[in-house]
XYZ file of N, CA, C and O in Angstrom:
532
model
N 49.321 243.941 228.929
C 48.627 242.772 228.431
C 49.651 241.744 227.977
O 50.575 242.038 227.251
N 49.474 240.518 228.354
C 50.346 239.412 227.988
C 49.887 238.803 226.670
O 48.721 238.588 226.453
N 50.834 238.527 225.796
C 50.509 237.873 224.532
C 51.264 236.557 224.475
O 52.365 236.455 224.999
N 50.663 235.574 223.848
C 51.365 234.319 223.638
C 52.568 234.574 222.750
O 52.529 235.401 221.851
N 53.653 233.859 223.018
C 54.818 233.961 222.155
C 54.517 233.191 220.878
O 54.297 231.987 220.916
N 54.478 233.885 219.747
C 54.103 233.214 218.505
C 55.286 232.516 217.861
O 56.439 232.798 218.161
N 54.965 231.608 216.994
C 55.966 230.991 216.145
C 56.250 231.936 214.993
O 55.441 232.782 214.656
N 57.399 231.780 214.363
C 57.693 232.545 213.158
C 56.683 232.137 212.087
O 56.419 230.955 211.892
N 56.112 233.116 211.432
C 55.126 232.831 210.389
C 55.831 232.363 209.123
O 56.739 233.014 208.639
N 55.400 231.249 208.601
C 55.889 230.813 207.305
C 54.961 231.382 206.233
O 53.947 232.000 206.544
N 55.302 231.186 204.983
C 54.502 231.738 203.886
C 53.063 231.241 203.967
O 52.797 230.110 204.380
N 52.150 232.092 203.579
C 50.717 231.790 203.523
C 50.109 231.466 204.880
O 49.228 230.626 204.990
N 50.573 232.146 205.918
C 50.014 231.974 207.256
C 49.549 233.327 207.765
O 50.201 234.343 207.559
N 48.417 233.333 208.455
C 47.840 234.555 209.009
C 47.623 234.357 210.497
O 47.230 233.289 210.926
N 47.864 235.397 211.271
C 47.609 235.328 212.702
C 46.867 236.585 213.138
O 46.982 237.633 212.512
N 46.111 236.464 214.210
C 45.234 237.542 214.685
C 45.551 237.847 216.138
O 45.811 236.946 216.932
N 45.511 239.126 216.475
C 45.689 239.549 217.862
C 44.660 240.630 218.181
O 44.570 241.629 217.465
N 43.876 240.426 219.228
C 42.933 241.445 219.682
C 43.706 242.450 220.521
O 44.375 242.088 221.493
N 43.640 243.701 220.133
C 44.353 244.759 220.844
C 43.593 245.126 222.116
O 42.367 244.998 222.167
N 44.297 245.586 223.151
C 43.619 245.971 224.402
C 42.560 247.041 224.156
O 42.720 247.900 223.285
N 41.494 247.011 224.922
C 40.381 247.935 224.729
C 40.717 249.364 225.135
O 40.422 250.301 224.406
N 41.315 249.549 226.305
C 41.458 250.886 226.866
C 42.603 251.705 226.290
O 42.433 252.845 225.925
N 43.784 251.137 226.268
C 44.943 251.886 225.781
C 45.885 250.927 225.076
O 45.982 249.746 225.419
N 46.592 251.434 224.097
C 47.455 250.546 223.312
C 48.694 250.121 224.095
O 49.236 250.893 224.878
N 49.097 248.898 223.895
C 50.392 248.438 224.384
C 51.233 248.186 223.133
O 51.395 247.055 222.689
N 51.720 249.284 222.552
C 52.424 249.204 221.277
C 53.754 248.477 221.396
O 54.186 247.813 220.447
N 54.391 248.558 222.542
C 55.661 247.842 222.737
C 55.421 246.335 222.655
O 56.136 245.617 221.946
N 54.413 245.855 223.366
C 54.102 244.418 223.334
C 53.677 243.990 221.931
O 54.071 242.924 221.450
N 52.881 244.826 221.264
C 52.454 244.502 219.905
C 53.655 244.399 218.968
O 53.769 243.471 218.179
N 54.586 245.337 219.075
C 55.774 245.322 218.208
C 56.646 244.096 218.482
O 57.172 243.485 217.547
N 56.785 243.709 219.746
C 57.554 242.500 220.070
C 56.892 241.272 219.466
O 57.553 240.389 218.917
N 55.574 241.207 219.571
C 54.821 240.086 219.030
C 54.999 239.993 217.516
O 55.308 238.931 216.982
N 54.832 241.100 216.815
C 54.974 241.117 215.360
C 56.409 240.798 214.963
O 56.650 240.037 214.018
N 57.373 241.338 215.681
C 58.776 241.080 215.371
C 59.101 239.594 215.471
O 59.818 239.038 214.634
N 58.537 238.924 216.472
C 58.744 237.485 216.617
C 58.116 236.723 215.460
O 58.698 235.766 214.948
N 56.943 237.167 215.023
C 56.276 236.514 213.899
C 57.126 236.548 212.636
O 57.075 235.643 211.815
N 57.884 237.616 212.485
C 58.645 237.836 211.251
C 60.144 237.681 211.474
O 60.946 238.352 210.833
N 60.504 236.758 212.344
C 61.901 236.576 212.712
C 62.831 236.194 211.581
O 64.030 236.414 211.677
N 62.291 235.680 210.493
C 63.166 235.244 209.410
C 63.151 236.165 208.193
O 63.762 235.855 207.186
N 62.468 237.309 208.267
C 62.532 238.259 207.157
C 63.690 239.226 207.396
O 64.196 239.342 208.517
N 64.097 239.933 206.357
C 65.208 240.864 206.512
C 64.857 241.952 207.519
O 63.682 242.281 207.717
N 65.870 242.514 208.131
C 65.654 243.548 209.136
C 64.938 244.762 208.539
O 64.060 245.354 209.174
N 65.277 245.135 207.309
C 64.624 246.276 206.665
C 63.124 246.053 206.525
O 62.323 246.938 206.820
N 62.746 244.873 206.072
C 61.321 244.551 205.915
C 60.643 244.528 207.276
O 59.566 245.099 207.458
N 61.273 243.882 208.250
C 60.682 243.792 209.588
C 60.468 245.187 210.174
O 59.411 245.480 210.741
N 61.433 246.091 210.026
C 61.284 247.449 210.559
C 60.169 248.211 209.856
O 59.407 248.948 210.508
N 60.046 248.030 208.543
C 58.937 248.666 207.820
C 57.597 248.148 208.315
O 56.660 248.922 208.539
N 57.495 246.829 208.491
C 56.246 246.234 208.984
C 55.924 246.754 210.382
O 54.774 247.112 210.677
N 56.913 246.825 211.252
C 56.689 247.319 212.613
C 56.205 248.760 212.610
O 55.295 249.128 213.369
N 56.783 249.585 211.758
C 56.370 250.978 211.686
C 54.934 251.106 211.172
O 54.122 251.864 211.724
N 54.593 250.337 210.158
C 53.233 250.367 209.623
C 52.237 249.836 210.660
O 51.177 250.429 210.862
N 52.570 248.743 211.340
C 51.694 248.214 212.403
C 51.463 249.261 213.483
O 50.329 249.464 213.933
N 52.522 249.924 213.898
C 52.425 250.935 214.948
C 51.532 252.085 214.508
O 50.670 252.542 215.265
N 51.711 252.546 213.286
C 50.911 253.660 212.783
C 49.439 253.286 212.670
O 48.562 254.025 213.113
N 49.153 252.128 212.082
C 47.752 251.729 211.908
C 47.075 251.471 213.255
O 45.919 251.854 213.456
N 47.778 250.829 214.182
C 47.200 250.588 215.513
C 47.004 251.902 216.268
O 45.957 252.121 216.896
N 47.978 252.791 216.199
C 47.854 254.094 216.867
C 46.657 254.866 216.337
O 45.899 255.468 217.101
N 46.477 254.844 215.018
C 45.333 255.532 214.419
C 44.013 254.940 214.908
O 43.045 255.668 215.132
N 43.969 253.618 215.059
C 42.740 252.966 215.532
C 42.385 253.431 216.939
O 41.205 253.556 217.277
N 43.382 253.701 217.773
C 43.118 254.191 219.126
C 42.779 255.678 219.122
O 41.929 256.130 219.871
N 43.451 256.444 218.281
C 43.276 257.888 218.316
C 42.007 258.355 217.598
O 41.397 259.345 217.983
N 41.608 257.635 216.561
C 40.530 258.124 215.714
C 39.284 257.240 215.697
O 38.341 257.558 214.975
N 39.282 256.136 216.427
C 38.155 255.199 216.302
C 37.853 254.527 217.639
O 38.649 254.569 218.571
N 36.702 253.891 217.683
C 36.288 253.110 218.840
C 36.713 251.658 218.661
O 37.036 251.224 217.562
N 36.666 250.900 219.741
C 36.953 249.474 219.697
C 35.721 248.699 219.285
O 34.668 249.291 219.036
N 35.845 247.412 219.197
C 37.057 246.637 219.447
C 38.065 246.809 218.313
O 37.709 247.142 217.192
N 39.337 246.572 218.645
C 40.424 246.716 217.691
C 41.149 245.384 217.554
O 41.436 244.741 218.556
N 41.440 245.027 216.321
C 42.099 243.750 216.043
C 43.217 243.987 215.036
O 43.040 244.747 214.073
N 44.354 243.340 215.267
C 45.485 243.377 214.346
C 45.633 242.008 213.707
O 45.602 240.994 214.406
N 45.770 241.971 212.394
C 46.069 240.729 211.682
C 47.356 240.924 210.903
O 47.565 241.973 210.289
N 48.197 239.905 210.931
C 49.422 239.899 210.131
C 49.386 238.628 209.302
O 49.192 237.538 209.835
N 49.551 238.802 208.003
C 49.546 237.658 207.091
C 50.844 237.649 206.313
O 51.252 238.654 205.735
N 51.493 236.522 206.323
C 52.763 236.348 205.617
C 52.509 235.557 204.352
O 52.044 234.430 204.395
N 52.777 236.174 203.216
C 52.716 235.494 201.933
C 54.132 235.373 201.387
O 55.074 235.941 201.965
N 54.297 234.683 200.309
C 55.638 234.442 199.785
C 56.395 235.738 199.525
O 57.555 235.862 199.895
N 55.740 236.725 198.914
C 56.440 237.944 198.520
C 55.974 239.202 199.233
O 56.362 240.300 198.877
N 55.118 239.059 200.252
C 54.646 240.240 200.965
C 54.161 239.889 202.363
O 53.903 238.734 202.678
N 54.068 240.934 203.174
C 53.444 240.847 204.498
C 52.257 241.804 204.462
O 52.401 242.981 204.112
N 51.079 241.294 204.794
C 49.861 242.116 204.824
C 49.501 242.388 206.274
O 49.447 241.477 207.096
N 49.255 243.652 206.574
C 48.870 244.097 207.903
C 47.454 244.636 207.805
O 47.155 245.431 206.906
N 46.578 244.229 208.728
C 45.209 244.734 208.762
C 44.885 245.117 210.196
O 45.179 244.357 211.121
N 44.273 246.278 210.380
C 43.808 246.698 211.697
C 42.332 247.051 211.574
O 41.958 247.908 210.775
N 41.506 246.356 212.356
C 40.073 246.623 212.414
C 39.780 247.559 213.580
O 40.468 247.510 214.611
N 38.757 248.379 213.414
C 38.248 249.166 214.532
C 36.736 249.230 214.422
O 36.158 248.687 213.484
N 36.091 249.867 215.392
C 34.638 249.883 215.458
C 33.991 251.167 214.992
O 32.876 251.467 215.402
N 34.651 251.941 214.138
C 34.096 253.212 213.668
C 34.047 253.221 212.148
O 35.014 253.589 211.490
N 32.904 252.837 211.563
C 32.830 252.741 210.104
C 32.778 254.083 209.385
O 33.216 254.200 208.249
N 32.236 255.103 210.014
C 31.976 256.358 209.305
C 33.219 257.189 209.039
O 33.219 258.039 208.165
N 34.291 256.974 209.786
C 35.475 257.815 209.659
C 36.595 257.069 208.950
O 37.475 256.494 209.580
N 36.566 257.094 207.626
C 37.631 256.477 206.850
C 38.819 257.437 206.805
O 38.641 258.651 206.703
N 40.021 256.914 206.903
C 41.197 257.791 206.909
C 41.438 258.425 205.535
O 41.087 257.856 204.503
N 42.051 259.601 205.570
C 42.400 260.323 204.355
C 43.880 260.670 204.401
O 44.355 261.214 205.400
N 44.577 260.385 203.343
C 46.014 260.626 203.258
C 46.316 262.107 203.440
O 45.754 262.957 202.741
N 47.156 262.423 204.433
C 47.607 263.787 204.653
C 46.619 264.709 205.335
O 46.872 265.901 205.426
N 45.505 264.180 205.825
C 44.506 265.024 206.482
C 44.215 264.494 207.877
O 44.175 263.290 208.079
N 44.036 265.414 208.824
C 43.689 265.014 210.181
C 42.685 265.993 210.754
O 42.841 267.208 210.604
N 41.680 265.460 211.430
C 40.712 266.321 212.110
C 41.323 266.926 213.366
O 40.744 267.795 213.992
N 42.551 266.502 213.732
C 43.202 266.975 214.948
C 44.139 268.155 214.699
O 44.830 268.597 215.603
N 44.195 268.669 213.468
C 44.990 269.865 213.199
C 46.034 269.674 212.113
O 46.296 268.572 211.650
N 46.632 270.797 211.720
C 47.592 270.806 210.612
C 48.898 270.101 210.924
O 49.615 269.688 210.016
N 49.255 269.989 212.185
C 50.520 269.331 212.530
C 50.375 267.818 212.579
O 51.322 267.114 212.912
N 49.229 267.297 212.228
C 48.951 265.866 212.267
C 48.654 265.377 210.857
O 48.635 266.134 209.915
N 48.412 264.071 210.717
C 47.956 263.545 209.448
C 49.048 263.050 208.527
O 48.816 262.798 207.355
N 50.253 262.901 209.055
C 51.357 262.453 208.210
C 51.642 260.961 208.322
O 52.413 260.414 207.557
N 51.008 260.302 209.265
C 51.261 258.878 209.477
C 50.873 258.018 208.294
O 51.615 257.126 207.890
N 49.716 258.293 207.702
C 49.311 257.516 206.535
C 50.183 257.817 205.326
O 50.345 256.971 204.453
N 50.764 259.009 205.276
C 51.714 259.295 204.195
C 52.937 258.389 204.335
O 53.458 257.867 203.349
N 53.352 258.167 205.571
C 54.455 257.249 205.838
C 54.066 255.819 205.467
O 54.840 255.093 204.834
N 52.864 255.410 205.836
C 52.357 254.079 205.469
C 52.363 253.926 203.950
O 52.805 252.905 203.416
N 51.905 254.944 203.234
C 51.867 254.893 201.773
C 53.269 254.780 201.177
O 53.477 254.071 200.193
N 54.242 255.449 201.787
C 55.625 255.395 201.294
C 56.258 254.023 201.510
O 56.989 253.535 200.654
N 55.973 253.402 202.658
C 56.592 252.121 203.003
C 55.890 250.927 202.374
O 56.482 249.861 202.239
N 54.643 251.098 201.986
C 53.818 249.996 201.498
C 53.788 249.964 199.981
O 53.871 250.995 199.330
N 53.605 248.763 199.454
C 53.394 248.684 198.002
C 51.970 249.088 197.659
O 51.699 249.531 196.556
N 51.043 248.927 198.615
C 49.688 249.442 198.478
C 49.045 249.450 199.863
O 49.510 248.772 200.774
N 48.008 250.243 200.011
C 47.258 250.299 201.263
C 45.835 250.741 200.938
O 45.563 251.238 199.843
N 44.933 250.543 201.896
C 43.571 250.965 201.653
C 42.684 250.733 202.861
O 43.157 250.391 203.944
N 41.392 250.915 202.633
C 40.399 250.727 203.692
C 39.268 249.865 203.155
O 39.030 249.808 201.943
N 38.604 249.201 204.080
C 37.430 248.401 203.747
C 36.397 248.672 204.841
O 36.648 248.420 206.017
N 35.263 249.231 204.451
C 34.209 249.522 205.416
C 33.387 248.265 205.663
O 33.112 247.494 204.739
N 33.036 248.044 206.926
C 32.223 246.898 207.323
C 30.981 247.426 208.047
O 30.912 248.606 208.372
N 30.056 246.555 208.340
C 28.810 246.967 209.006
C 29.084 247.618 210.360
O 28.425 248.591 210.728
N 30.026 247.103 211.117
C 30.285 247.604 212.468
C 31.684 248.153 212.622
O 32.267 248.092 213.702
N 32.270 248.678 211.561
C 33.606 249.236 211.659
C 34.291 249.287 210.315
O 33.642 249.325 209.270
N 35.608 249.277 210.371
C 36.389 249.310 209.142
C 37.702 248.573 209.362
O 38.110 248.306 210.488
N 38.348 248.256 208.268
C 39.686 247.691 208.257
C 40.576 248.635 207.475
O 40.212 249.071 206.381
N 41.720 248.991 208.039
C 42.748 249.716 207.306
C 43.876 248.706 207.119
O 44.297 248.059 208.071
N 44.351 248.567 205.884
C 45.329 247.529 205.575
C 46.482 248.112 204.761
O 46.359 249.168 204.142
N 47.595 247.407 204.805
C 48.765 247.773 204.009
C 49.536 246.495 203.691
O 49.494 245.518 204.448
N 50.228 246.510 202.554
C 51.062 245.382 202.155
C 52.499 245.861 201.958
O 52.741 246.851 201.267
N 53.418 245.134 202.586
C 54.848 245.426 202.501
C 55.510 244.325 201.689
O 55.318 243.141 201.981
N 56.294 244.697 200.692
C 57.008 243.694 199.906
C 58.069 243.040 200.768
O 58.841 243.696 201.451
N 58.076 241.696 200.753
C 59.026 240.950 201.593
C 60.211 240.451 200.771
O 60.137 240.213 199.619
């Protein structure tokens, strides 16, 4: 899937990207997000990329579409939100319905983020995280 080349996000700007329906193109998504955050430190950018990858991967593995990624740049943080179409299955830290060897991704999100959470909607949910910039 082709994405428009975005401008670097300045403070208090939000951008939205609809993720592909069938299968994730995480490489393209990471390139897009990296371009958005071209002026933040490499450490922050890598944390944001890892959190984006984890939240998007979870949306494909555990939920139905449509899936949307939002990145918002504020003065002191970057907020990442991923929507999906499955409201009933809210994520749980350290637990996976796919077995004991799974379920560690949100623990990583919790470690890298200053806070994270979920918001249930009528036709899905949003999983979000905030990274200190």
